[in-house]
Every structure is written in structure tokens, then in C-alpha cells.
XYZ file of N, CA and C in Angstrom:
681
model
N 0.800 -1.231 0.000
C 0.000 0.000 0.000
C 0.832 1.280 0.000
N 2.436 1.224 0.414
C 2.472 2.533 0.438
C 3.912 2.589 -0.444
N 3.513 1.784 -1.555
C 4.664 1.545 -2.643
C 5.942 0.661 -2.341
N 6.235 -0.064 -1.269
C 6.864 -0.820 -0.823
C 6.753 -2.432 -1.481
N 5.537 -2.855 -1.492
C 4.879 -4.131 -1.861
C 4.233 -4.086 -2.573
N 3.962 -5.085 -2.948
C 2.521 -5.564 -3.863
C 2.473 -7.433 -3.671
N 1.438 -7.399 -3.554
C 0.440 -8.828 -3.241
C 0.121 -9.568 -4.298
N 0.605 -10.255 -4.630
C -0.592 -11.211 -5.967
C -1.588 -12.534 -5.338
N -2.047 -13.122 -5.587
C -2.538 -14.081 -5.506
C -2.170 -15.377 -7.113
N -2.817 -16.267 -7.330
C -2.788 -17.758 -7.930
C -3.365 -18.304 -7.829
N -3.281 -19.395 -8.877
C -4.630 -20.544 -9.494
C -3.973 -21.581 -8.362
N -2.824 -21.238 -7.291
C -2.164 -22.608 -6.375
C -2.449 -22.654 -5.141
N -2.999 -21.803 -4.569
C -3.451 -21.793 -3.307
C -2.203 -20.881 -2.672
N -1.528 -19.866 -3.776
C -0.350 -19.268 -3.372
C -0.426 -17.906 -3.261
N 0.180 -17.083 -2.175
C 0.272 -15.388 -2.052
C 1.177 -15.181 -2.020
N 1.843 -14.289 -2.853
C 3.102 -13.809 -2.942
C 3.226 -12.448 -2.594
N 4.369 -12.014 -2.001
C 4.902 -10.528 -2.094
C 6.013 -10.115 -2.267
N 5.784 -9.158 -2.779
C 7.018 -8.507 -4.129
C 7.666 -7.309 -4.002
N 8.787 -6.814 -3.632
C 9.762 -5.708 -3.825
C 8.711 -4.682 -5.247
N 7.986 -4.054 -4.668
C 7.736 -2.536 -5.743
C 8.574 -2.622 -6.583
N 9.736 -2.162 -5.859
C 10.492 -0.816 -6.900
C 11.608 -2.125 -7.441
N 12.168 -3.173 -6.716
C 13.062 -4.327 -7.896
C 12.232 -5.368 -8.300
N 10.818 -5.401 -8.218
C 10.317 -6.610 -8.514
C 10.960 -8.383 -8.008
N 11.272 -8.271 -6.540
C 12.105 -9.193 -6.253
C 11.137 -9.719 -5.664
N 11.084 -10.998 -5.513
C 10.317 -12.358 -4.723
C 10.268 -11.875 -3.140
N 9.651 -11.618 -2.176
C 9.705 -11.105 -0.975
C 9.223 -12.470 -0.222
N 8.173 -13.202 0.020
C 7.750 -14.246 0.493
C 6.595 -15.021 -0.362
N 6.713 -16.399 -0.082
C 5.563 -17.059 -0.625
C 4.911 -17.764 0.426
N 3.686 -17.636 0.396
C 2.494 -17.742 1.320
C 1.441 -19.072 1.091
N 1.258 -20.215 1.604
C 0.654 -21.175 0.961
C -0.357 -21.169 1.795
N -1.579 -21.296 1.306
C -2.894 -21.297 2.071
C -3.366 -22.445 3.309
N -2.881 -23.688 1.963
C -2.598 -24.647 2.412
C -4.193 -25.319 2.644
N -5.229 -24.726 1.413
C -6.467 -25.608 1.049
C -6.796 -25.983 -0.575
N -5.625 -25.648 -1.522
C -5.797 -26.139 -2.884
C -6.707 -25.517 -3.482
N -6.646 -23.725 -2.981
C -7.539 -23.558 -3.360
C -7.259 -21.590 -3.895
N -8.164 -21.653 -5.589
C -7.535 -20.338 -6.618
C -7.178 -18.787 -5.312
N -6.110 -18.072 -5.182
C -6.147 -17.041 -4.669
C -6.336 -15.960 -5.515
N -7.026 -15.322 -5.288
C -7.698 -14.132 -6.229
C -7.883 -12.394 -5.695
N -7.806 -11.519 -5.902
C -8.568 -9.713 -5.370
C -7.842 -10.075 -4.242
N -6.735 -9.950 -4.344
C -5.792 -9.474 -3.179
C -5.439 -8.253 -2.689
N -5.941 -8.154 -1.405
C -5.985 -6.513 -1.533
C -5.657 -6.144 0.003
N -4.114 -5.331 0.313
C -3.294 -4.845 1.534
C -4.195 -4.253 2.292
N -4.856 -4.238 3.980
C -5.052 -3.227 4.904
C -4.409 -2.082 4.413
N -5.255 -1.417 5.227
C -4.888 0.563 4.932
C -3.110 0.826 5.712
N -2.821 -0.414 6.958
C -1.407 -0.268 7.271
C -0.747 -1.465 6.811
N -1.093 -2.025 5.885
C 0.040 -3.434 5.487
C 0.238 -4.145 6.376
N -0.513 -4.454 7.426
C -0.443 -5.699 8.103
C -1.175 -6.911 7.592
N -2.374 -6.578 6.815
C -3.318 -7.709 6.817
C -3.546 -7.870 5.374
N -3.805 -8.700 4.713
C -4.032 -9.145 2.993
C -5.404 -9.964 3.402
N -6.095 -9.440 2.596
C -7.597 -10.373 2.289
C -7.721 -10.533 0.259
N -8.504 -11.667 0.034
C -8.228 -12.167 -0.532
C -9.724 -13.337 -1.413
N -9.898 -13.101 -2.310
C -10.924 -14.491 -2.636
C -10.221 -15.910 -2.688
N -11.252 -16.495 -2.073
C -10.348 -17.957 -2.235
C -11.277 -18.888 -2.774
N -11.192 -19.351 -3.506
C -12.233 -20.142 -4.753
C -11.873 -21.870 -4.870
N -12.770 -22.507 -4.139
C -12.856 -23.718 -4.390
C -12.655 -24.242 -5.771
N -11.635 -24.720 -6.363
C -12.101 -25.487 -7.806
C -12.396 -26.619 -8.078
N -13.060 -27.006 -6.988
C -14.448 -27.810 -6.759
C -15.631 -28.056 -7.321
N -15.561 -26.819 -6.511
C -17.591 -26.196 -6.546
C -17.662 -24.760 -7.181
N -16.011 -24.436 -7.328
C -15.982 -22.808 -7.823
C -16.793 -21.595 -6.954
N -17.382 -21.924 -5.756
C -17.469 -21.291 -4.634
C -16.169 -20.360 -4.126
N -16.559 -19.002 -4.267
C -15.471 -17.902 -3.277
C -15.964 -17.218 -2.039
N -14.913 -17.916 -0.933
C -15.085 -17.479 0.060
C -14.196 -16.179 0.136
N -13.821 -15.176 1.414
C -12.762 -14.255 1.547
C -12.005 -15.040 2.755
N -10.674 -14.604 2.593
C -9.870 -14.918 3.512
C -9.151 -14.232 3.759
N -8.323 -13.916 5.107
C -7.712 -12.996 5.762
C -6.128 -13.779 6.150
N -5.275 -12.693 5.580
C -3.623 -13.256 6.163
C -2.861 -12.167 7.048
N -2.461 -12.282 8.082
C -2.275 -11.609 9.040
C -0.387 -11.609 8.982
N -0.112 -10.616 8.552
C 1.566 -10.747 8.428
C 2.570 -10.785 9.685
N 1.749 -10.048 10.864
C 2.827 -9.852 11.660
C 2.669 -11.250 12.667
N 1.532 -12.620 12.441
C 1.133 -13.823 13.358
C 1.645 -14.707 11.865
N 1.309 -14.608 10.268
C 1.805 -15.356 9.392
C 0.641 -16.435 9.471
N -0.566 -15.837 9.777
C -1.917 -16.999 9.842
C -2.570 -16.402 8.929
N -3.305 -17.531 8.052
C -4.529 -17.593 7.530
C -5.649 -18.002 8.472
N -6.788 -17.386 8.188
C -8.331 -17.604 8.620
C -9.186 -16.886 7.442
N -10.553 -17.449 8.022
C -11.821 -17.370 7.205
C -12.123 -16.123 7.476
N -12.570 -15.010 6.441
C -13.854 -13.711 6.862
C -15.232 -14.116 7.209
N -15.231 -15.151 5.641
C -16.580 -15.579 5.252
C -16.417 -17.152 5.192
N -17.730 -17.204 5.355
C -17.743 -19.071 4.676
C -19.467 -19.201 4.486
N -19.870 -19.444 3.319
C -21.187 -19.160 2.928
C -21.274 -20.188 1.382
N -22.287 -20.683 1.186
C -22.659 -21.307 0.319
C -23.152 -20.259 -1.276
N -22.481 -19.477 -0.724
C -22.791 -18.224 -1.986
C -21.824 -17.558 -1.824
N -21.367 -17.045 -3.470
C -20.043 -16.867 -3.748
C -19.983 -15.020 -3.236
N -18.584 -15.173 -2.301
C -18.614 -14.018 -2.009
C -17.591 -13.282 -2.933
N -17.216 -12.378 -3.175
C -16.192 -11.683 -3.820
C -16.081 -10.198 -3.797
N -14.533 -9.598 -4.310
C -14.374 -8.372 -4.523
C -14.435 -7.744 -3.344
N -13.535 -8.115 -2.677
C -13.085 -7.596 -1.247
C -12.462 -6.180 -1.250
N -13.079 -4.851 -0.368
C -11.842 -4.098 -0.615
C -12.242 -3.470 0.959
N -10.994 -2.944 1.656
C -11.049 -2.344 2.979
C -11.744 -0.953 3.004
N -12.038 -1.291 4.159
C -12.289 0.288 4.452
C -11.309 1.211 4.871
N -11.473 2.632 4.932
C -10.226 3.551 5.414
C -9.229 2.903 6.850
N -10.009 2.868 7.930
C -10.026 2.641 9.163
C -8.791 1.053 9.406
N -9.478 0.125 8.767
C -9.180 -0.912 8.428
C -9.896 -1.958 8.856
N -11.210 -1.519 9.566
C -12.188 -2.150 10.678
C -12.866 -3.498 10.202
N -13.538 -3.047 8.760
C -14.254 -3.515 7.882
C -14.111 -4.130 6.701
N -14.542 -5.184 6.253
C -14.328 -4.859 5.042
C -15.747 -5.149 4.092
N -15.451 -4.368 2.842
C -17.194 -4.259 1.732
C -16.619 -5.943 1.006
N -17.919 -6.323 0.573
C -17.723 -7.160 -0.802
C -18.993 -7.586 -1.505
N -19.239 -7.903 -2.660
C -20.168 -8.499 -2.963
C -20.717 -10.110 -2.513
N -21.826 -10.438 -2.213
C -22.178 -11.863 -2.724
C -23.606 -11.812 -3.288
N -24.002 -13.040 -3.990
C -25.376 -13.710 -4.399
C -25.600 -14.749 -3.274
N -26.213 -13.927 -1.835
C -27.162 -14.288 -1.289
C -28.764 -14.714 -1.415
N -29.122 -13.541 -2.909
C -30.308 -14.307 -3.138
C -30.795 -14.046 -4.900
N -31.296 -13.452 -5.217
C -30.943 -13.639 -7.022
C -30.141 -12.735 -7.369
N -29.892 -12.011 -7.132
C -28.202 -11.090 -7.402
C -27.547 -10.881 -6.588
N -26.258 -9.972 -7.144
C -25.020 -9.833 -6.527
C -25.756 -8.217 -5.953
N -25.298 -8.597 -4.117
C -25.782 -6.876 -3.531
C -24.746 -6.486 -2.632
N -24.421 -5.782 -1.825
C -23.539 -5.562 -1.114
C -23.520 -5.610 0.468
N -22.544 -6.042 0.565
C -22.114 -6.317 2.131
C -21.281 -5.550 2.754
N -21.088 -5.802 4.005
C -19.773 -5.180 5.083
C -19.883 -6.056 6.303
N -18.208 -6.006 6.578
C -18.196 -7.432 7.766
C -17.163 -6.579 8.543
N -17.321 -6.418 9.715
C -16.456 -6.025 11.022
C -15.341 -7.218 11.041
N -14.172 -6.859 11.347
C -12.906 -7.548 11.119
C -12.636 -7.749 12.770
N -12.838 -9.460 13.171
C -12.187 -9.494 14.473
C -13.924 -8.821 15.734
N -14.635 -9.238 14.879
C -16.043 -8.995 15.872
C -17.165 -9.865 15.216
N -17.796 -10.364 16.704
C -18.708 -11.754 16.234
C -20.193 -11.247 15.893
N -20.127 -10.690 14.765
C -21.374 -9.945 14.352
C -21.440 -9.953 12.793
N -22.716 -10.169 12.411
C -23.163 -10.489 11.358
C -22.935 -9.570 9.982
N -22.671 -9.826 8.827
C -22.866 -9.560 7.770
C -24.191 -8.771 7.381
N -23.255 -7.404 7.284
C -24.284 -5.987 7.167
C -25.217 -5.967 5.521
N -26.028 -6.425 5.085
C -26.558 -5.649 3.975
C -26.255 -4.561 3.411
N -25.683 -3.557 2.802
C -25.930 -2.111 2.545
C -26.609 -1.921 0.668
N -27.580 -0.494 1.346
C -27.974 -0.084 0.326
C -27.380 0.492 -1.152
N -27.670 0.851 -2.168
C -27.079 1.445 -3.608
C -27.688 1.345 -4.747
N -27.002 0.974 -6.098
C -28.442 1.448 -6.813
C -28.772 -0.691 -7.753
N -29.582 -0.097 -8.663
C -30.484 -1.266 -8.456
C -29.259 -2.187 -9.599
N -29.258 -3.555 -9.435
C -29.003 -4.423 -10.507
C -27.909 -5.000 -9.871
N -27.311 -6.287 -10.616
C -26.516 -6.822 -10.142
C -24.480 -5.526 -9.196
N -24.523 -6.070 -8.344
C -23.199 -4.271 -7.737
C -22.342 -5.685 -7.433
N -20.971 -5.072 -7.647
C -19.851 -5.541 -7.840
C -19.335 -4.501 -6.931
N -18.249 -4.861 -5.684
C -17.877 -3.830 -5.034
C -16.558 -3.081 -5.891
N -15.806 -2.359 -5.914
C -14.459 -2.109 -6.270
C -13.953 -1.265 -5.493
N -13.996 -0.315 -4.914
C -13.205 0.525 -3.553
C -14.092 1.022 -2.982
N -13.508 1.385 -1.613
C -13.970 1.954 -0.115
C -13.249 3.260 -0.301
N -14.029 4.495 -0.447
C -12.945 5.538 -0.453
C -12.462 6.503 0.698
N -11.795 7.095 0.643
C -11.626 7.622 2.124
C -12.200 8.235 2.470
N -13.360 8.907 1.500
C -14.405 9.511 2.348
C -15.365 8.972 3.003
N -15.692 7.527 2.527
C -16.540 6.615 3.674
C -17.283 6.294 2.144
N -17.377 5.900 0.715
C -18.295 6.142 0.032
C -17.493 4.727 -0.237
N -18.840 3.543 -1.497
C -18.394 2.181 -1.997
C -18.576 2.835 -3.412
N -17.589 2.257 -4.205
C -17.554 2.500 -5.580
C -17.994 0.954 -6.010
N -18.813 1.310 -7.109
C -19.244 -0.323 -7.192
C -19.633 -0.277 -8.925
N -19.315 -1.015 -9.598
C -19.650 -1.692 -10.757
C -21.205 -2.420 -10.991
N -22.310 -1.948 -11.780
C -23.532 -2.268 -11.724
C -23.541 -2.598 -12.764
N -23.597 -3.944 -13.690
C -23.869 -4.733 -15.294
C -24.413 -4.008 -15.302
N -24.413 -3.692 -16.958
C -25.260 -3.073 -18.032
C -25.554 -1.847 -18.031
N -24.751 -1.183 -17.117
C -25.120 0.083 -16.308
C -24.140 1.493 -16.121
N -23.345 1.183 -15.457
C -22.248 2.126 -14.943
C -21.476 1.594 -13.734
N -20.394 2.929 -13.287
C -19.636 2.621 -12.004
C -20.378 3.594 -11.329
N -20.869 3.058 -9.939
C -21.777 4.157 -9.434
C -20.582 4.548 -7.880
N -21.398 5.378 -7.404
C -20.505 5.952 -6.157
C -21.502 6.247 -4.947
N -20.949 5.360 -4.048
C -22.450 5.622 -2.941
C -22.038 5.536 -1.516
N -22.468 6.813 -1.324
C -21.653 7.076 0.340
C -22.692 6.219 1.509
N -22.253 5.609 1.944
C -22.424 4.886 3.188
C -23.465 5.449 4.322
N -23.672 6.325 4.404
C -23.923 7.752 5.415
C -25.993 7.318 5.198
N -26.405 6.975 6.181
C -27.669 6.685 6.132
C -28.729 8.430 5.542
N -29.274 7.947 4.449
C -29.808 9.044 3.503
C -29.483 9.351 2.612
N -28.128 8.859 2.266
C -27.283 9.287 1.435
C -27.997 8.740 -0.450
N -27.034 9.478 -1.469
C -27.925 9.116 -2.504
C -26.899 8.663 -3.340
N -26.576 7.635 -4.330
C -25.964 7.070 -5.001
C -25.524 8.201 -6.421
N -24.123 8.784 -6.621
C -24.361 9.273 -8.011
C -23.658 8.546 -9.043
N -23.860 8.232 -10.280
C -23.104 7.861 -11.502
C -22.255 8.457 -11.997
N -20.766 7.874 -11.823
C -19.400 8.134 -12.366
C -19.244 7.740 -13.839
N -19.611 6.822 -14.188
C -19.262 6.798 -15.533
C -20.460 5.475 -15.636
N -21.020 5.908 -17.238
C -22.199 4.953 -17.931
C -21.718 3.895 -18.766
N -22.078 2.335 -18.502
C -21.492 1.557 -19.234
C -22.571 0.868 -19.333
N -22.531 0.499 -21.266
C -24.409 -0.951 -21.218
C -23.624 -2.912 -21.405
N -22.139 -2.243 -20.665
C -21.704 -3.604 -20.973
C -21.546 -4.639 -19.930
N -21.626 -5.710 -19.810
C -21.613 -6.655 -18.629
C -20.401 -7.098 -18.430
N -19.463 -5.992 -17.479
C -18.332 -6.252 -17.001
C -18.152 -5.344 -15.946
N -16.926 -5.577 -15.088
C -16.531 -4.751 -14.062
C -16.100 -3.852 -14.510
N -15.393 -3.056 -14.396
C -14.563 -1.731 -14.564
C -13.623 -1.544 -13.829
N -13.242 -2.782 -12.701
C -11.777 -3.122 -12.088
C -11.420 -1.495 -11.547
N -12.086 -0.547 -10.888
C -12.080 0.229 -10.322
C -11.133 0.997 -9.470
N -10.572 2.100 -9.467
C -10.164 2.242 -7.706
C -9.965 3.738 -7.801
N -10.765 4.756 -6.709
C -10.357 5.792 -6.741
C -8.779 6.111 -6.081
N -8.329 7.589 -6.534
C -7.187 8.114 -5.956
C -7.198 8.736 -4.160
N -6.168 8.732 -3.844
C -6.103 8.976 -2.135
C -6.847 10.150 -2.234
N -6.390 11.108 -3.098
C -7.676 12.429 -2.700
C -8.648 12.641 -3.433
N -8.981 11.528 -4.070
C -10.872 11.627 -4.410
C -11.059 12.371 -5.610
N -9.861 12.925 -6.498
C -10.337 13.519 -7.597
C -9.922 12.760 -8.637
N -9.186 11.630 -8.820
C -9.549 10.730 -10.080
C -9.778 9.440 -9.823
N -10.117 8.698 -10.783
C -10.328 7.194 -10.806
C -9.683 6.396 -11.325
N -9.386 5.309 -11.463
C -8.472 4.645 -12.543
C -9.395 2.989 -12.833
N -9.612 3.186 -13.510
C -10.056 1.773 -14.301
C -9.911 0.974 -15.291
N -10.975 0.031 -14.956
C -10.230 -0.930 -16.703
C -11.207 -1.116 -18.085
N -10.566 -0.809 -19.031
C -11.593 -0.622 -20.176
C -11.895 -1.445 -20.869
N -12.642 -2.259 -21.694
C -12.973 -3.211 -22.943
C -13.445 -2.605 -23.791
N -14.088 -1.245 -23.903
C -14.731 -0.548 -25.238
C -13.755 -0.886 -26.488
N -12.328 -1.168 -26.741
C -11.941 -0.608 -27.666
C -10.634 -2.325 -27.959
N -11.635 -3.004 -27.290
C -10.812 -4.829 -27.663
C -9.935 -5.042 -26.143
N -9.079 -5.677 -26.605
C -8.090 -5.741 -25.384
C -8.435 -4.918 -24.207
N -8.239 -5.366 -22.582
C -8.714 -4.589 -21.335
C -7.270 -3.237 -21.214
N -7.533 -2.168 -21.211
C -6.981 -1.392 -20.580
C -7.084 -0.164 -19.703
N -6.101 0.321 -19.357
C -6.140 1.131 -17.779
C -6.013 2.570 -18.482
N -7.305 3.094 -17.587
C -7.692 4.528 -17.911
C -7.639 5.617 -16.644
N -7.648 7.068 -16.827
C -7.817 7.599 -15.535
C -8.222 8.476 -15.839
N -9.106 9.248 -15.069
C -10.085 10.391 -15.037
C -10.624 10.939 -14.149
N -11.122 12.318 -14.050
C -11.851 13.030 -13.289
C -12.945 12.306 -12.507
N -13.334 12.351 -11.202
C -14.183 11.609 -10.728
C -15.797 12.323 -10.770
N -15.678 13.721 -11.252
C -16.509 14.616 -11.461
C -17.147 14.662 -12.470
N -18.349 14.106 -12.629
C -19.077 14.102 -14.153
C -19.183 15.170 -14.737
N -18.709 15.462 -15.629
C -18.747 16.606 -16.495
C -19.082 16.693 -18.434
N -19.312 17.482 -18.738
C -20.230 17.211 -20.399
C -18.445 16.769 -21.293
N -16.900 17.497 -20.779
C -16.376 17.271 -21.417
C -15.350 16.289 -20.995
N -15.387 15.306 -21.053
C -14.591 14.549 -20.024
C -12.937 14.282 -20.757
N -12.241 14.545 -19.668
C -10.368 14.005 -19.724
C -10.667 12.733 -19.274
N -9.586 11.871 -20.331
C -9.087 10.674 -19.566
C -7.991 9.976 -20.481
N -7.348 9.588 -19.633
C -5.605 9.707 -20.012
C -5.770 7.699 -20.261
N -5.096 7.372 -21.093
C -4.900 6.048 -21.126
C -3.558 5.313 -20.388
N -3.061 4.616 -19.657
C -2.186 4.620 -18.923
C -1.136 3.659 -18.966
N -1.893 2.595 -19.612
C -1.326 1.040 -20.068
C -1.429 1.369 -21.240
N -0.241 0.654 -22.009
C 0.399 0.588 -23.718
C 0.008 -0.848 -24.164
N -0.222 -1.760 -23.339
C -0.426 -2.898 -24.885
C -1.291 -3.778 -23.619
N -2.141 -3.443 -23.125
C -3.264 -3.946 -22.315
C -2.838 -3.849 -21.006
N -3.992 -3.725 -19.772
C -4.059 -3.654 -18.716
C -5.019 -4.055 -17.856
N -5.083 -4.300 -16.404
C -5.992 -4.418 -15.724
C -5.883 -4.234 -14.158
N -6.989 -3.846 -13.224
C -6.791 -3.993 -12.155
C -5.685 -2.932 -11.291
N -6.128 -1.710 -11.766
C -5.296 -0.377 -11.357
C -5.743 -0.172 -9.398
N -4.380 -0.220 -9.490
C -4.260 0.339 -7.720
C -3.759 1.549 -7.229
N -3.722 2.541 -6.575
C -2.981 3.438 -6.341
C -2.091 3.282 -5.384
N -0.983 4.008 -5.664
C -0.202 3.875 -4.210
C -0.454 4.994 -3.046
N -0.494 4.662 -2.095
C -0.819 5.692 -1.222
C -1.051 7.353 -1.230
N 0.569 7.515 -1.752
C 0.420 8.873 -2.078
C -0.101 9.617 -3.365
N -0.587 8.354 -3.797
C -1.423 9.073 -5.445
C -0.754 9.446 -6.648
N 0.868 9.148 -5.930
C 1.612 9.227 -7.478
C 2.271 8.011 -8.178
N 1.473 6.917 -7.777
C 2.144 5.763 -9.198
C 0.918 4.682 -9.423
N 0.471 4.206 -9.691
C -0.781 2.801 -9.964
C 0.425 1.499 -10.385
């Protein structure tokens, strides 16, 4: 998270972490259930990695939590419906994700380290895909056929539309540390690549292309100057 590391996950039941700036092998992490690691994504202080972990079984994704400074794996979730698209909150308390609890994908939040239930939260209508928690307290979320919408948490609050899409995919999402751009992933134009833009809907819109021969899955680094 704060340009030091980066996390991957694997089809091996494997987590790796990686030297940023030499791309060097840092540790390998085995789950140690045979099972795909996927949306790996650092606490707000780099202690903790959560993670989808996908039976290739039943192809069921649960989330799972790796704790760096104990070197344990444990469960968030464990549910007969696929959870996914884990991302923290500011704090580090929480974390959002999607599942299909009942005919679509809606959104959740789970207290980290407290024996209390899996929150529902509100947003707008159709299948929501989570993609970031922003630091203002708001879920950025991916809605098929629809757009990336933006919806602050804050009871009353009203959902607005960041960008309109009629295609059935994510948009691999993530806003910047100070809330004025976005960075996502594109398919309009063949191959997926990484875009960035104003988070402010406007009639004339900037947006910079960022990846040269395909991309996906843009992160920021803390201080907002590298993905």
C-alpha cells in the first residue's frame, strides 16, 4: 500500500509478495487448502491481505484474511454463496464485498475481528460488484449493463453515476487517495486497458490512457503518485 509491496494471488493456493520498486520475490504464502487465490488486496497499514479464495471444486469464493505480523490464515466468510471483490475500508475495521445471497449480486460489510453479522448495505439497483472503499466513507461499485456508481455509506445518502457503461463487465475500479480521479479498466476498444479520469461528471470529459499494450486492475499507491 504505500509503494513498498505488492500482493498477488494464484490458481495454487499461493500469495506472494514482491519488492515494488526491484520486482524481487519477498515471500511465498501457501494457504494450504488447494484452493484459486484471487482480489488481493493490503489493509490501509500493510499488516493484513484479504483475498478471494475459490474452491475449484464447486468454484465457490469465500474471503480470507492473512495476518503478516502472526503469518496466519483464517476465514472472513464461509457461505454457500459466492462471495467476492473484497476491498477495505479507510479505518481498516471492515471490510465491503459483494455476494449472491439471493438472485443477485448486492452488497455487504463485515467487522474484522467482531462476532457480528454480515451488514446488507444499500445502492443502486441491478446486479453491484464492489471495487473501492474511499476515504471519504463512500463504496464504488460496478452495476452490469449500467455504470460505475458511487455511494456514500452515510444513512440518507444518494448514489451518483461516475461513468455509464451498457456492458456486462466490471470496470476493475479504484479511486485516488484524494478523491479527484479514478483509474479503471476498459474493454470498449478490444483488449482490457487502464484509464484515468476526473471523478466529477462533467459534459467534457479528460481521460488519459495509462497502459500501452493492455491492462488491468489499477491500484494506487498511497500517495497518489504511481498505480
Amino acid at each position: 500500500p504505500n509503494g513498498e509491496r505488492i500482493a498477488t494471488g494464484s490458481a495454487d493456493d499461493t500469495l506472494r509478495l514482491w519488492d515494488a520498486k526491484t520486482g524481487q520475490l519477498l515471500m511465498t504464502l501457501e494457504a494450504g487448502n488447494d484452493y484459486d487465490v484471487t482480489a488481493v488486496r493490503f489493509s490501509p497499514d500493510g499488516k493484513r491481505i484479504v483475498m478471494e479464495s475459490v474452491d475449484p471444486r464447486s468454484a465457490n469464493s469465500d474471503l480470507m484474511l492473512f495476518d503478516l505480523a502472526r503469518s496466519m490464515f483464517e476465514w472472513v466468510t464461509r457461505s454457500d454463496a459466492p462471495d467476492v471483490t473484497p476491498s477495505w475500508s479507510p479505518d481498516g475495521r471492515e471490510i465491503a464485498f459483494s455476494s449472491k445471497r439471493a438472485s443477485r449480486y448486492e452488497t455487504y460489510t463485515k467487522a474484522i475481528g467482531e462476532p457480528t453479522p454480515d451488514r446488507l448495505r444499500p445502492g443502486p439497483e441491478g446486479d453491484r460488484y464492489v471495487e473501492h472503499w474511499t476515504v471519504d466513507g463512500a463504496l464504488v461499485q460496478t452495476v452490469m449493463r449500467n455504470g460505475l456508481w458511487r455511494a456514500p455509506l452515510a444513512e440518507g445518502s444518494t448514489p451518483t453515476l461516475i461513468r455509464e457503461t451498457d456492458r456486462a463487465e466490471r470496470l476493475l475500479a479504484e479511486v485516488s487517495p484524494d478523491g479527484r480521479s479514478i483509474a479503471y479498466t476498459s474493454f470498449e476498444f478490444g483488449p482490457p486497458e487502464v484509464y484515468v479520469e476526473p471523478v466529477a461528471r462533467s459534459g467534457a470529459r479528460n481521460r488519459y490512457k495509462v497502459s500501452t499494450q493492455g491492462g488491468a486492475e489499477p491500484h494506487w499507491r498511497q500517495d497518489g503518485l504511481e498505480l
